[in-house]
PDB file of C-alpha atoms in Angstrom:
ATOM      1  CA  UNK A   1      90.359  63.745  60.267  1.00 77.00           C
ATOM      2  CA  UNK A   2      91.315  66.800  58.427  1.00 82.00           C
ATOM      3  CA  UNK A   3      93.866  65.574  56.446  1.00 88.00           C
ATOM      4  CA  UNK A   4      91.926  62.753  55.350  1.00 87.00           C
ATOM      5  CA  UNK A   5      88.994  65.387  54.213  1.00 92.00           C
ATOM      6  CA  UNK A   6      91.681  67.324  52.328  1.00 93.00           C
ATOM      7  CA  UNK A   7      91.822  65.196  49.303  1.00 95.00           C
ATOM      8  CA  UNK A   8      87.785  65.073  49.623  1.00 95.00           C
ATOM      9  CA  UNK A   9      87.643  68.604  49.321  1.00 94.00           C
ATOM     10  CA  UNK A  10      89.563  69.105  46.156  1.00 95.00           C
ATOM     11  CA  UNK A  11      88.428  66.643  44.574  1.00 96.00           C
ATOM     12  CA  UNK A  12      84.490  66.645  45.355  1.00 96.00           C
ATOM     13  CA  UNK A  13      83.557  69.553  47.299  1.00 96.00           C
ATOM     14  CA  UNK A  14      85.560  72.807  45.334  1.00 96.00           C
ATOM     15  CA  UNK A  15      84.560  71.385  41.936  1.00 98.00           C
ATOM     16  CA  UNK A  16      81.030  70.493  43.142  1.00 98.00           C
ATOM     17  CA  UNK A  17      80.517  73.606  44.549  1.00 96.00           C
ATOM     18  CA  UNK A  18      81.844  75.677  41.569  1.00 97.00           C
ATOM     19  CA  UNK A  19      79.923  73.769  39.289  1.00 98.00           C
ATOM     20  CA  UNK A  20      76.829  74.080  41.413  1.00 97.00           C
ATOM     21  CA  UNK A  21      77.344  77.466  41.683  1.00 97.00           C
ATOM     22  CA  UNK A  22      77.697  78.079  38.110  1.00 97.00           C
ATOM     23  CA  UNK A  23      74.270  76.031  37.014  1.00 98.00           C
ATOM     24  CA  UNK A  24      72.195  77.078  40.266  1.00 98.00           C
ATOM     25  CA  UNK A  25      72.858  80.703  39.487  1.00 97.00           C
ATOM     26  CA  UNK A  26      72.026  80.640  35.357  1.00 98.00           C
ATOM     27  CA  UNK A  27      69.006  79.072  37.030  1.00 98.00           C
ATOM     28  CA  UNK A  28      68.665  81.339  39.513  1.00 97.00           C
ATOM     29  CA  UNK A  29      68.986  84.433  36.552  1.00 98.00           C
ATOM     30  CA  UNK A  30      66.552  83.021  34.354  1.00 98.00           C
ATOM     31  CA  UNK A  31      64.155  82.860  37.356  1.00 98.00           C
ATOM     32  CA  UNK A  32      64.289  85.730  38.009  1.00 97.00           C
ATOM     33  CA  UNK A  33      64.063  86.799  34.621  1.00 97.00           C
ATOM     34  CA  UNK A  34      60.897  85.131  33.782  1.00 97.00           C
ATOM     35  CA  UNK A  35      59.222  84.712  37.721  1.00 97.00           C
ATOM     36  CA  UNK A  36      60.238  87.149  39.912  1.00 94.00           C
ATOM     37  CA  UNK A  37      62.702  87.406  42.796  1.00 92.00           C
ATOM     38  CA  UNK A  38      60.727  84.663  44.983  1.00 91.00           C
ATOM     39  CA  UNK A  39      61.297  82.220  42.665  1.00 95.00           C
ATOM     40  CA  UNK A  40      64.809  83.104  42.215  1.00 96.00           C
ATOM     41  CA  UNK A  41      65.189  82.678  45.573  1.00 95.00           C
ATOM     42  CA  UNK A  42      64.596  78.621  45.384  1.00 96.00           C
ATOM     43  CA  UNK A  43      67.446  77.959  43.531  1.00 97.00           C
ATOM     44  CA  UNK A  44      69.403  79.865  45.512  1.00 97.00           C
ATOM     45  CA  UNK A  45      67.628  77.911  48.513  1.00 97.00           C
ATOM     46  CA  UNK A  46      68.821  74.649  46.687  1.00 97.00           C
ATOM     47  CA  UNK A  47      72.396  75.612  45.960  1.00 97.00           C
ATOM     48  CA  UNK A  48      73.108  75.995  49.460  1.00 97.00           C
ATOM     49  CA  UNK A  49      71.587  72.698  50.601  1.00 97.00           C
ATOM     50  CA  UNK A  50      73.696  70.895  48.027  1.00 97.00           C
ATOM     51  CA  UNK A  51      76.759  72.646  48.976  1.00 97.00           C
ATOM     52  CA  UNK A  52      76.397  71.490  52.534  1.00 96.00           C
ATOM     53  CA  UNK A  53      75.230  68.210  51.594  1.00 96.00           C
ATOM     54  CA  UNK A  54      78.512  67.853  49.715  1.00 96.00           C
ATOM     55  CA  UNK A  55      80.903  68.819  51.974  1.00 93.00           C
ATOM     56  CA  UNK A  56      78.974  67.013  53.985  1.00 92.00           C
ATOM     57  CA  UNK A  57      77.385  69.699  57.120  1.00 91.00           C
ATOM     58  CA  UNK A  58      75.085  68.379  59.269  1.00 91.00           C
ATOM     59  CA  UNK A  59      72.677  71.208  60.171  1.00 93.00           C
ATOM     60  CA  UNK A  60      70.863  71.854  63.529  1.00 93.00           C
ATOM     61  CA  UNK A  61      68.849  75.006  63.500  1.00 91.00           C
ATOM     62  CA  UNK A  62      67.908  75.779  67.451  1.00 92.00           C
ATOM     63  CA  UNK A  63      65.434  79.486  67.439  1.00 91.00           C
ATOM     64  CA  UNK A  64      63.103  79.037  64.649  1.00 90.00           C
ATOM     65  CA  UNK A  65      60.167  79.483  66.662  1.00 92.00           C
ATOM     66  CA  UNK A  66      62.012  83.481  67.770  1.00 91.00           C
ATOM     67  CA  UNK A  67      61.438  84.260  63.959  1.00 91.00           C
ATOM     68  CA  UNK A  68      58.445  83.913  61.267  1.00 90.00           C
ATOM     69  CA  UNK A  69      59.540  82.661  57.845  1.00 85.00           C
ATOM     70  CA  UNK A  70      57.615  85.757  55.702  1.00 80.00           C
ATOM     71  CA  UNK A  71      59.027  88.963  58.494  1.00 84.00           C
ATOM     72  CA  UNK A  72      61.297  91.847  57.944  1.00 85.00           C
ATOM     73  CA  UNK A  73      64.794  90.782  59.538  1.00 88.00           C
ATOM     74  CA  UNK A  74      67.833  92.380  60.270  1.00 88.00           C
ATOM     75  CA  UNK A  75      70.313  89.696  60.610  1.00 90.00           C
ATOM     76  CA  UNK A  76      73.559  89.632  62.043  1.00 90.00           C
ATOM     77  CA  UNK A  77      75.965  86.583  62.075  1.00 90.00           C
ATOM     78  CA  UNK A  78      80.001  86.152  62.891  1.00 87.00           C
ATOM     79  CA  UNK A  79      81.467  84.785  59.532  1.00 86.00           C
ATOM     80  CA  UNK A  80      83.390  82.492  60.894  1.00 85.00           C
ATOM     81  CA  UNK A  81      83.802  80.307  58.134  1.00 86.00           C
ATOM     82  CA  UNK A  82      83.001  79.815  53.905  1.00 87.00           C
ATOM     83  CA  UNK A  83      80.288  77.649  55.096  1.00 91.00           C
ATOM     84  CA  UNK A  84      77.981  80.551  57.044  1.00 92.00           C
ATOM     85  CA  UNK A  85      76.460  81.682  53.683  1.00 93.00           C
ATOM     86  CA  UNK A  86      75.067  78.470  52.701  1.00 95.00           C
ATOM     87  CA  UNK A  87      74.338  77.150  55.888  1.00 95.00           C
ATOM     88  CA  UNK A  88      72.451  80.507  56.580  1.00 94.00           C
ATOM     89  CA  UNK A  89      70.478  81.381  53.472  1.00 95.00           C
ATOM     90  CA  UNK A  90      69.582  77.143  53.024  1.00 95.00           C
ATOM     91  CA  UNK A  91      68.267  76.976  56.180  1.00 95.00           C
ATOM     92  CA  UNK A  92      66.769  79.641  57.745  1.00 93.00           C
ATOM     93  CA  UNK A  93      63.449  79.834  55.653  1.00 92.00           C
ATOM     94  CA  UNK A  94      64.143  83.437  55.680  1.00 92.00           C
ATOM     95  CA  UNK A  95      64.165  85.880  52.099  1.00 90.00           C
ATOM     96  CA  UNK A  96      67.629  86.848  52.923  1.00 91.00           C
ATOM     97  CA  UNK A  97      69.324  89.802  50.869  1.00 92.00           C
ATOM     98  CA  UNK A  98      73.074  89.751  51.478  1.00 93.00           C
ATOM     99  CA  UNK A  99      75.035  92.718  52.209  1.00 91.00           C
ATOM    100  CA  UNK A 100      78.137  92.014  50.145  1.00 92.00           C
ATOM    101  CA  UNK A 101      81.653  93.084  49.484  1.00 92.00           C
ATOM    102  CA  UNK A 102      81.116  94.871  45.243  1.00 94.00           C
ATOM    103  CA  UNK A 103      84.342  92.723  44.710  1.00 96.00           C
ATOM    104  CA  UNK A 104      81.991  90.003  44.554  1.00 95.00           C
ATOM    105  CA  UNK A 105      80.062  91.229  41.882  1.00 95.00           C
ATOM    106  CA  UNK A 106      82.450  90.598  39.012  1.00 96.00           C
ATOM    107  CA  UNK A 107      82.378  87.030  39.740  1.00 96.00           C
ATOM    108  CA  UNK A 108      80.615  85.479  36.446  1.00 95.00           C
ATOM    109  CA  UNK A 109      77.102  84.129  37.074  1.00 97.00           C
ATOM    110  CA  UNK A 110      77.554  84.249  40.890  1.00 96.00           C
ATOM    111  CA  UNK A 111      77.233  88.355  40.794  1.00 97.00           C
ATOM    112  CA  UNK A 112      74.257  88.736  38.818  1.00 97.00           C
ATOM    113  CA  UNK A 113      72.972  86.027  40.418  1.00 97.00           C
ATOM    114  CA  UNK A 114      73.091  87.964  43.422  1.00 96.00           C
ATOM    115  CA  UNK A 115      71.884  91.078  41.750  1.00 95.00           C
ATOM    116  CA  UNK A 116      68.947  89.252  41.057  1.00 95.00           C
ATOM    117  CA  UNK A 117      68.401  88.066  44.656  1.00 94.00           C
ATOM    118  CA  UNK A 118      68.385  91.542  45.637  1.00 92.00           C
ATOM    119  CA  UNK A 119      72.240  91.181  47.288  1.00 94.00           C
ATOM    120  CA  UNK A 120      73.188  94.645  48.141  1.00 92.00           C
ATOM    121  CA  UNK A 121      76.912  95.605  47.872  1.00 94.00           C
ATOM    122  CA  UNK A 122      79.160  98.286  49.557  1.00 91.00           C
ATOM    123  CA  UNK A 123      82.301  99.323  48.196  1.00 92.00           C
ATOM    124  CA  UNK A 124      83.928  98.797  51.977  1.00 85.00           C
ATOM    125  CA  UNK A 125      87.322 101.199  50.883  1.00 90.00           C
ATOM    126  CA  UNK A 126      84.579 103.932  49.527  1.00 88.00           C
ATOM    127  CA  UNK A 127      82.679 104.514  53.315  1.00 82.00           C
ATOM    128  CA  UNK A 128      80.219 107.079  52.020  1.00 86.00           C
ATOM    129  CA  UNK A 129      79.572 105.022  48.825  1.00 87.00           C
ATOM    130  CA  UNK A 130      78.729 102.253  51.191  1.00 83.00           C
ATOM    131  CA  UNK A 131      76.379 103.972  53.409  1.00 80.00           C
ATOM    132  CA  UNK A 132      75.003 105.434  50.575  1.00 85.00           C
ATOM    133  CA  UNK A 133      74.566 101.740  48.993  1.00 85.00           C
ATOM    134  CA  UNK A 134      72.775 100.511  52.073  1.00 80.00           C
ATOM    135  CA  UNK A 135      70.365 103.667  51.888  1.00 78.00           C
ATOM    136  CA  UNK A 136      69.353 102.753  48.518  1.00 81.00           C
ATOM    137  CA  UNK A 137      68.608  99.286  49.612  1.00 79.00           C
ATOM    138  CA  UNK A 138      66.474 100.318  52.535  1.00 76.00           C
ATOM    139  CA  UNK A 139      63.915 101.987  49.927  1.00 72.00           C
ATOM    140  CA  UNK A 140      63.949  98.804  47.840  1.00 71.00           C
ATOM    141  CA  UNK A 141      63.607  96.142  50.673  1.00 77.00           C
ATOM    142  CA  UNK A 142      60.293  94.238  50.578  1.00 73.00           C
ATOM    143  CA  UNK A 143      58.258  94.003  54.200  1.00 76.00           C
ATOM    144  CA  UNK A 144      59.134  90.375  54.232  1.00 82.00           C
ATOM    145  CA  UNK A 145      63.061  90.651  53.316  1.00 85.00           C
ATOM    146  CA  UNK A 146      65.762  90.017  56.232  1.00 89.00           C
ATOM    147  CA  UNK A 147      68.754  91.475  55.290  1.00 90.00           C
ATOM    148  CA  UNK A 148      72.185  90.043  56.158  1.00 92.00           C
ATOM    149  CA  UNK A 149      75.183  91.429  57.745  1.00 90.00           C
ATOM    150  CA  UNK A 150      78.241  90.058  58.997  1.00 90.00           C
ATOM    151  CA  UNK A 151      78.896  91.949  62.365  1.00 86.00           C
ATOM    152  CA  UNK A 152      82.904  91.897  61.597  1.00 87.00           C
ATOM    153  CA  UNK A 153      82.188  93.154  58.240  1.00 83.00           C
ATOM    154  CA  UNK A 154      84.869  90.095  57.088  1.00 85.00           C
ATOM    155  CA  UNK A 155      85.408  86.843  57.479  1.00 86.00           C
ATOM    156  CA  UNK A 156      87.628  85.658  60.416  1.00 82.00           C
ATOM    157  CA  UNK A 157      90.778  84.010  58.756  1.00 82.00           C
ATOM    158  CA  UNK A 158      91.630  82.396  62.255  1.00 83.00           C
ATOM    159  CA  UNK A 159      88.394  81.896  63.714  1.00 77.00           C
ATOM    160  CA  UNK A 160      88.728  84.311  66.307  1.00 82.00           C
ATOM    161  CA  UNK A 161      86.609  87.127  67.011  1.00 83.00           C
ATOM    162  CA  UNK A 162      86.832  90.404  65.370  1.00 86.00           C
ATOM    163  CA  UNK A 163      85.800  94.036  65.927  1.00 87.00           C
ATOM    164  CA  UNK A 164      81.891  94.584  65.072  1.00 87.00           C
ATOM    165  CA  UNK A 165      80.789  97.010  62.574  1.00 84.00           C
ATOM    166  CA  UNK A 166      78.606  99.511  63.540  1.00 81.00           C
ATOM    167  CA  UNK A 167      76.576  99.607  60.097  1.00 79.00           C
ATOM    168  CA  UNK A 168      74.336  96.648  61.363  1.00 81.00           C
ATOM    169  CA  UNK A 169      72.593  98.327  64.115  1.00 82.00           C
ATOM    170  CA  UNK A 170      72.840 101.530  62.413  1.00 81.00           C
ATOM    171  CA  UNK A 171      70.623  99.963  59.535  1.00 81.00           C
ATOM    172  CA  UNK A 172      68.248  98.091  61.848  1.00 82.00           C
ATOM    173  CA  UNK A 173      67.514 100.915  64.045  1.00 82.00           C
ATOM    174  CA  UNK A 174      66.943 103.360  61.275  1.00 79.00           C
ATOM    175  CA  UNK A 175      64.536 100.421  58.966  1.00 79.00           C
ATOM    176  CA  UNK A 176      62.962  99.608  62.181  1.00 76.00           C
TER     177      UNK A 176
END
């Protein structure tokens, strides 16, 4: 089955999703712009539903009822795949805030788009700069915010398990 989903992919998904990704977030922007954060927050809700419905995921969220949708989370999840993000912050219900790589900030639309979620990026080759970055966020961070970190810090090119991060449990324990 995977090489007949590779033609899919090119073809449909990459475009789709760059396309998607392009309108969602000028959406997203002017949301933000003119409403506020929470209402940015539903187009970034409905980009990632349409990116999994065109690649096409099947979700099956088991724990909702360990979490309430409007409570102050700190979440950790392996990044095990390109799929986690949208799969995460479409289905959850949760007012996620990414912690980011900056390098993803000079991606057109998609970085301020993020800005104006709240995203907070670390420069990850500056390590004071990036504790520093998550400091600043903890005095911004709304009581109904979960913020997002990926325990390996990365994405697992092979799938395979990698070394946690300490900074997640650093940041939960002192946000509380």
């Amino acid at each position: 089955m995977k090489s007949a989903y590779q033609p899919y992919k090119w073809l449909v998904v990459i475009p789709f999703v760059f396309v998607t990704t392009m309108v969602m977030g000028l959406l997203c922007i002017l949301a933000g712009w003119l409403l506020g954060q929470e209402s940015a927050n539903i187009f970034a809700v409905l980009w990632s539903r349409a990116c999994c419905g065109a690649v096409p995921l099947k979700v099956n969220l088991k724990g909702r009822k360990n979490y309430i949708r409007n409570g102050s989370y700190v979440v950790v999840a392996n990044h095990q795949s390109m799929a986690d993000i949208p799969i995460i912050h479409g289905f959850m219900g949760l007012k996620i805030k990414w912690v980011m790589k900056k390098e993803l900030d000079k991606i057109p639309v998609f970085g301020a788009a993020c800005h104006t979620l709240g995203c907070i990026f670390v420069d990850r080759s500056n390590r004071p700069a990036a504790i520093q970055s998550i400091h600043d966020a903890m005095d911004t961070l709304g009581k109904d915010a979960a913020v997002l970190l990926f325990a390996e810090g990365t994405r697992s090119r092979d799938g395979k398990l990698l070394p946690f991060k300490k900074g997640a449990s650093i940041f939960a324990a002192e946000t509380g």
